[in-house]
Amino acid sequence: KAGVTQTPRYLIKTRGQQVTLSCSPISGHRSVSWYQQTPGQGLQFLFEYFSETQRNKGNFPGRFSGRQFSNSRSEMNVSTLELGDSALYLCASSLGGGDTDTQYFGPGTRLTVL
Amino acid sequence: AQSVAQPEDQVNVAEGNPLTVKCTYSVSGNPYLFWYVQYPNRGLQFLLKYITGDNLVKGSYGFEAEFNKSQTSFHLKKPSALVSDSALYFCAVRVSNSGYSTLTFGKGTMLLVSP
């Protein structure tokens, strides 16, 4: 079974631009979560989608948004990029997103904002 | 609120020796605990989890972890370290009382295994 895939793997943008990242979950998984990883803040939860609905949201500004499609694929968007948005963005999928479910992570998208 | 602490930024061990990576947690409710490993420029790989039952959990690549409720700890262990175990290790926790709670990660511990 194929793992979680994320595209693109690397992105370079300039301040003020916007960016869209894509995540395809493991087949049959309906929950997709997004995380931001930085050296200073570690792994921080952005949001989780299940059946096209945002079920949980982390403490990030409204510039960060996401959505999920009927095939469970998910996208996240960051508008008006800031230098501090440079990070590794990780997507994780799980069967139903329940408390005991294991999340399986993709390789991440490395975003650099200049 | 739930939180996870990994008190050591880095753990150094010689190949063949046992290794321990420490994790303590703080939750109001019953915890579900996870360990992940991250290799350079890669995503996180699932190692093992504790849900309920036996306090000793066995996982991938020879790793195991012991759940200790009284000490609120979930330390990761391996009897004999390999150089290839060198990586960044994350402990994570969820609380069982909300159905669909978020996963909270520790800051990570870098494990360096020397030949």
mmCIF file of C-alpha atoms in Angstrom:
data_model
loop_
_atom_site.group_PDB
_atom_site.id
_atom_site.type_symbol
_atom_site.label_atom_id
_atom_site.label_comp_id
_atom_site.label_asym_id
_atom_site.label_seq_id
_atom_site.Cartn_x
_atom_site.Cartn_y
_atom_site.Cartn_z
ATOM 1 C CA LYS A 1 0.000 0.000 0.000
ATOM 2 C CA ALA A 2 1.443 3.370 -0.941
ATOM 3 C CA GLY A 3 2.302 5.757 1.862
ATOM 4 C CA VAL A 4 1.352 9.377 2.342
ATOM 5 C CA THR A 5 2.582 11.547 -0.495
ATOM 6 C CA GLN A 6 3.174 15.282 -0.433
ATOM 7 C CA THR A 7 3.834 17.649 -3.292
ATOM 8 C CA PRO A 8 5.919 19.551 -3.953
ATOM 9 C CA ARG A 9 8.851 18.408 -1.832
ATOM 10 C CA TYR A 10 10.582 21.785 -1.949
ATOM 11 C CA LEU A 11 9.337 25.314 -2.497
ATOM 12 C CA ILE A 12 10.983 28.706 -2.504
ATOM 13 C CA LYS A 13 8.747 31.753 -2.264
ATOM 14 C CA THR A 14 9.140 35.429 -1.434
ATOM 15 C CA ARG A 15 7.432 37.409 1.290
ATOM 16 C CA GLY A 16 3.873 38.376 0.477
ATOM 17 C CA GLN A 17 3.266 35.514 -1.936
ATOM 18 C CA GLN A 18 0.893 32.654 -1.273
ATOM 19 C CA VAL A 19 1.503 28.928 -1.495
ATOM 20 C CA THR A 20 -0.547 25.739 -1.773
ATOM 21 C CA LEU A 21 0.709 22.385 -0.545
ATOM 22 C CA SER A 22 -0.881 19.061 -1.401
ATOM 23 C CA CYS A 23 -1.240 15.789 0.509
ATOM 24 C CA SER A 24 -2.538 12.425 -0.644
ATOM 25 C CA PRO A 25 -3.319 10.100 2.272
ATOM 26 C CA ILE A 26 -2.916 6.358 2.456
ATOM 27 C CA SER A 27 -5.732 4.623 0.600
ATOM 28 C CA GLY A 28 -8.717 4.172 2.891
ATOM 29 C CA HIS A 29 -7.616 6.822 5.377
ATOM 30 C CA ARG A 30 -10.171 9.555 5.881
ATOM 31 C CA SER A 31 -8.416 11.803 8.372
ATOM 32 C CA VAL A 32 -5.646 14.167 7.338
ATOM 33 C CA SER A 33 -3.688 16.344 9.757
ATOM 34 C CA TRP A 34 -1.130 19.046 9.011
ATOM 35 C CA TYR A 35 1.856 20.049 11.131
ATOM 36 C CA GLN A 36 4.517 22.722 10.929
ATOM 37 C CA GLN A 37 8.024 21.742 12.011
ATOM 38 C CA THR A 38 10.681 24.348 12.808
ATOM 39 C CA PRO A 39 13.923 24.102 14.794
ATOM 40 C CA GLY A 40 12.700 26.613 17.352
ATOM 41 C CA GLN A 41 9.092 25.552 17.883
ATOM 42 C CA GLY A 42 9.292 21.861 17.060
ATOM 43 C CA LEU A 43 6.187 20.135 15.727
ATOM 44 C CA GLN A 44 3.055 22.242 15.898
ATOM 45 C CA PHE A 45 -0.413 21.121 14.922
ATOM 46 C CA LEU A 46 -2.112 23.190 12.232
ATOM 47 C CA PHE A 47 -5.444 21.492 11.531
ATOM 48 C CA GLU A 48 -7.182 18.196 10.920
ATOM 49 C CA TYR A 49 -9.755 17.282 8.299
ATOM 50 C CA PHE A 50 -12.171 14.380 8.264
ATOM 51 C CA SER A 51 -14.793 13.806 5.590
ATOM 52 C CA GLU A 52 -14.143 17.238 4.069
ATOM 53 C CA THR A 53 -14.739 18.990 7.407
ATOM 54 C CA GLN A 54 -12.203 20.700 9.609
ATOM 55 C CA ARG A 55 -12.464 18.872 12.905
ATOM 56 C CA ASN A 56 -9.613 20.413 14.891
ATOM 57 C CA LYS A 57 -7.567 23.563 14.525
ATOM 58 C CA GLY A 58 -4.293 24.639 16.068
ATOM 59 C CA ASN A 59 -3.229 28.086 17.163
ATOM 60 C CA PHE A 60 -2.188 29.601 13.847
ATOM 61 C CA PRO A 61 -3.306 32.835 12.186
ATOM 62 C CA GLY A 62 -6.023 32.890 9.580
ATOM 63 C CA ARG A 63 -3.405 33.095 6.827
ATOM 64 C CA PHE A 64 -3.154 29.341 7.225
ATOM 65 C CA SER A 65 -6.085 27.457 5.766
ATOM 66 C CA GLY A 66 -6.847 24.063 4.391
ATOM 67 C CA ARG A 67 -9.424 21.897 2.781
ATOM 68 C CA GLN A 68 -10.148 18.271 2.056
ATOM 69 C CA PHE A 69 -11.684 16.792 -1.034
ATOM 70 C CA SER A 70 -14.137 13.938 -1.382
ATOM 71 C CA ASN A 71 -11.277 11.523 -2.184
ATOM 72 C CA SER A 72 -9.641 12.520 1.156
ATOM 73 C CA ARG A 73 -6.801 14.380 -0.548
ATOM 74 C CA SER A 74 -6.021 17.590 1.275
ATOM 75 C CA GLU A 75 -4.448 20.939 0.512
ATOM 76 C CA MET A 76 -3.190 23.641 2.779
ATOM 77 C CA ASN A 77 -2.751 27.253 1.772
ATOM 78 C CA VAL A 78 -0.642 29.979 3.312
ATOM 79 C CA SER A 79 -1.343 33.502 2.148
ATOM 80 C CA THR A 80 0.809 36.602 2.532
ATOM 81 C CA LEU A 81 3.902 34.612 3.366
ATOM 82 C CA GLU A 82 6.236 35.809 6.118
ATOM 83 C CA LEU A 83 9.863 34.872 6.723
ATOM 84 C CA GLY A 84 8.774 32.952 9.822
ATOM 85 C CA ASP A 85 6.661 30.630 7.708
ATOM 86 C CA SER A 86 9.824 28.899 6.501
ATOM 87 C CA ALA A 87 9.440 25.357 7.799
ATOM 88 C CA LEU A 88 8.909 21.722 6.989
ATOM 89 C CA TYR A 89 5.187 21.123 6.551
ATOM 90 C CA LEU A 90 4.134 17.594 7.345
ATOM 91 C CA CYS A 91 0.928 15.855 6.484
ATOM 92 C CA ALA A 92 -0.296 12.769 8.327
ATOM 93 C CA SER A 93 -3.180 10.447 7.620
ATOM 94 C CA SER A 94 -5.087 7.979 9.757
ATOM 95 C CA LEU A 95 -8.126 5.774 9.348
ATOM 96 C CA GLY A 96 -10.665 7.828 11.244
ATOM 97 C CA GLY A 97 -8.612 10.209 13.329
ATOM 98 C CA GLY A 98 -9.759 8.692 16.599
ATOM 99 C CA ASP A 99 -7.716 8.895 19.768
ATOM 100 C CA THR A 100 -6.169 5.443 19.352
ATOM 101 C CA ASP A 101 -5.499 5.769 15.621
ATOM 102 C CA THR A 102 -1.920 5.872 14.420
ATOM 103 C CA GLN A 103 -0.997 8.803 12.229
ATOM 104 C CA TYR A 104 1.272 8.030 9.294
ATOM 105 C CA PHE A 105 3.372 10.864 8.003
ATOM 106 C CA GLY A 106 4.435 11.937 4.558
ATOM 107 C CA PRO A 107 7.964 13.116 3.698
ATOM 108 C CA GLY A 108 7.001 16.758 4.071
ATOM 109 C CA THR A 109 7.246 19.900 1.980
ATOM 110 C CA ARG A 110 10.196 22.151 2.755
ATOM 111 C CA LEU A 111 9.064 25.769 2.333
ATOM 112 C CA THR A 112 11.644 28.534 2.242
ATOM 113 C CA VAL A 113 10.425 32.131 2.309
ATOM 114 C CA LEU A 114 12.923 34.755 1.144
ATOM 115 C CA ALA B 1 -4.125 20.787 28.515
ATOM 116 C CA GLN B 2 -1.796 17.978 27.564
ATOM 117 C CA SER B 3 1.967 18.197 27.296
ATOM 118 C CA VAL B 4 4.995 16.046 26.679
ATOM 119 C CA ALA B 5 8.533 16.572 27.935
ATOM 120 C CA GLN B 6 11.657 15.035 26.505
ATOM 121 C CA PRO B 7 14.261 16.178 29.030
ATOM 122 C CA GLU B 8 17.338 15.373 26.923
ATOM 123 C CA ASP B 9 18.096 17.249 23.714
ATOM 124 C CA GLN B 10 20.671 14.620 22.805
ATOM 125 C CA VAL B 11 21.564 11.105 23.883
ATOM 126 C CA ASN B 12 24.919 9.551 23.028
ATOM 127 C CA VAL B 13 25.481 5.809 23.150
ATOM 128 C CA ALA B 14 28.034 3.385 21.743
ATOM 129 C CA GLU B 15 26.946 0.755 19.260
ATOM 130 C CA GLY B 16 25.962 -2.479 20.998
ATOM 131 C CA ASN B 17 25.053 -0.751 24.254
ATOM 132 C CA PRO B 18 21.473 -0.393 25.490
ATOM 133 C CA LEU B 19 19.771 2.929 24.827
ATOM 134 C CA THR B 20 17.028 4.849 26.581
ATOM 135 C CA VAL B 21 15.251 7.976 25.341
ATOM 136 C CA LYS B 22 13.147 9.578 28.051
ATOM 137 C CA CYS B 23 9.613 10.918 27.840
ATOM 138 C CA THR B 24 7.239 12.216 30.514
ATOM 139 C CA TYR B 25 3.721 13.446 29.980
ATOM 140 C CA SER B 26 1.072 15.547 31.640
ATOM 141 C CA VAL B 27 -2.611 14.987 30.876
ATOM 142 C CA SER B 28 -5.963 15.192 32.612
ATOM 143 C CA GLY B 29 -7.325 11.808 31.692
ATOM 144 C CA ASN B 30 -6.025 8.531 30.360
ATOM 145 C CA PRO B 31 -3.135 8.987 27.918
ATOM 146 C CA TYR B 32 -2.477 7.369 24.589
ATOM 147 C CA LEU B 33 1.265 7.528 23.948
ATOM 148 C CA PHE B 34 3.265 7.283 20.730
ATOM 149 C CA TRP B 35 6.904 7.211 19.632
ATOM 150 C CA TYR B 36 8.070 8.352 16.209
ATOM 151 C CA VAL B 37 11.509 8.585 14.593
ATOM 152 C CA GLN B 38 12.650 11.095 11.997
ATOM 153 C CA TYR B 39 15.654 10.646 9.730
ATOM 154 C CA PRO B 40 17.223 13.677 8.006
ATOM 155 C CA ASN B 41 15.001 15.254 5.353
ATOM 156 C CA ARG B 42 12.286 12.709 5.984
ATOM 157 C CA GLY B 43 8.871 12.616 7.592
ATOM 158 C CA LEU B 44 8.121 10.878 10.879
ATOM 159 C CA GLN B 45 8.047 7.098 11.057
ATOM 160 C CA PHE B 46 5.787 5.383 13.578
ATOM 161 C CA LEU B 47 7.616 3.125 16.050
ATOM 162 C CA LEU B 48 5.078 2.062 18.666
ATOM 163 C CA LYS B 49 2.138 3.131 20.788
ATOM 164 C CA TYR B 50 0.563 2.461 24.162
ATOM 165 C CA ILE B 51 -3.209 2.362 24.312
ATOM 166 C CA THR B 52 -4.062 0.028 27.182
ATOM 167 C CA GLY B 53 -3.047 -3.303 28.695
ATOM 168 C CA ASP B 54 0.516 -4.518 29.086
ATOM 169 C CA ASN B 55 2.788 -1.678 30.187
ATOM 170 C CA LEU B 56 5.645 -2.948 27.999
ATOM 171 C CA VAL B 57 5.016 -2.215 24.352
ATOM 172 C CA LYS B 58 7.131 -3.685 21.570
ATOM 173 C CA GLY B 59 7.507 -1.880 18.272
ATOM 174 C CA SER B 60 9.447 -1.683 15.047
ATOM 175 C CA TYR B 61 13.215 -2.205 14.617
ATOM 176 C CA GLY B 62 13.660 -3.810 18.056
ATOM 177 C CA PHE B 63 12.420 -0.807 20.020
ATOM 178 C CA GLU B 64 10.204 -1.081 23.066
ATOM 179 C CA ALA B 65 8.727 1.332 25.574
ATOM 180 C CA GLU B 66 7.453 1.033 29.106
ATOM 181 C CA PHE B 67 4.379 2.888 30.293
ATOM 182 C CA ASN B 68 4.656 3.943 33.935
ATOM 183 C CA LYS B 69 1.488 5.588 35.184
ATOM 184 C CA SER B 70 2.799 6.546 38.627
ATOM 185 C CA GLN B 71 5.817 8.311 37.135
ATOM 186 C CA THR B 72 3.863 9.557 34.089
ATOM 187 C CA SER B 73 6.636 8.280 31.854
ATOM 188 C CA PHE B 74 6.924 6.403 28.580
ATOM 189 C CA HIS B 75 10.646 5.836 27.970
ATOM 190 C CA LEU B 76 11.840 4.336 24.699
ATOM 191 C CA LYS B 77 14.399 1.551 24.945
ATOM 192 C CA LYS B 78 16.455 -0.799 22.830
ATOM 193 C CA PRO B 79 18.735 -3.530 24.204
ATOM 194 C CA SER B 80 21.517 -3.051 21.645
ATOM 195 C CA ALA B 81 21.928 0.186 19.691
ATOM 196 C CA LEU B 82 22.916 0.332 16.020
ATOM 197 C CA VAL B 83 24.665 3.193 14.236
ATOM 198 C CA SER B 84 21.640 3.280 11.922
ATOM 199 C CA ASP B 85 19.429 4.144 14.928
ATOM 200 C CA SER B 86 20.961 7.627 14.931
ATOM 201 C CA ALA B 87 18.027 9.952 14.301
ATOM 202 C CA LEU B 88 15.588 12.375 15.948
ATOM 203 C CA TYR B 89 13.015 10.731 18.225
ATOM 204 C CA PHE B 90 9.647 12.208 19.174
ATOM 205 C CA CYS B 91 7.267 11.220 21.926
ATOM 206 C CA ALA B 92 3.610 12.231 21.530
ATOM 207 C CA VAL B 93 0.429 12.042 23.593
ATOM 208 C CA ARG B 94 -3.314 12.133 23.151
ATOM 209 C CA VAL B 95 -5.964 12.170 25.868
ATOM 210 C CA SER B 96 -8.659 9.537 25.723
ATOM 211 C CA ASN B 97 -11.613 11.607 26.876
ATOM 212 C CA SER B 98 -12.469 13.578 23.776
ATOM 213 C CA GLY B 99 -12.813 11.093 20.942
ATOM 214 C CA TYR B 100 -10.856 13.025 18.378
ATOM 215 C CA SER B 101 -8.166 14.880 20.261
ATOM 216 C CA THR B 102 -5.033 16.272 18.716
ATOM 217 C CA LEU B 103 -1.594 14.716 18.971
ATOM 218 C CA THR B 104 0.857 16.746 21.069
ATOM 219 C CA PHE B 105 4.563 16.182 20.443
ATOM 220 C CA GLY B 106 7.618 16.650 22.607
ATOM 221 C CA LYS B 107 10.542 18.737 21.348
ATOM 222 C CA GLY B 108 12.451 15.687 20.208
ATOM 223 C CA THR B 109 15.657 13.942 21.310
ATOM 224 C CA MET B 110 18.589 13.465 18.965
ATOM 225 C CA LEU B 111 20.079 10.002 19.366
ATOM 226 C CA LEU B 112 23.699 9.585 18.261
ATOM 227 C CA VAL B 113 25.093 6.075 18.167
ATOM 228 C CA SER B 114 28.865 5.903 17.742
ATOM 229 C CA PRO B 115 30.631 2.936 16.116
#
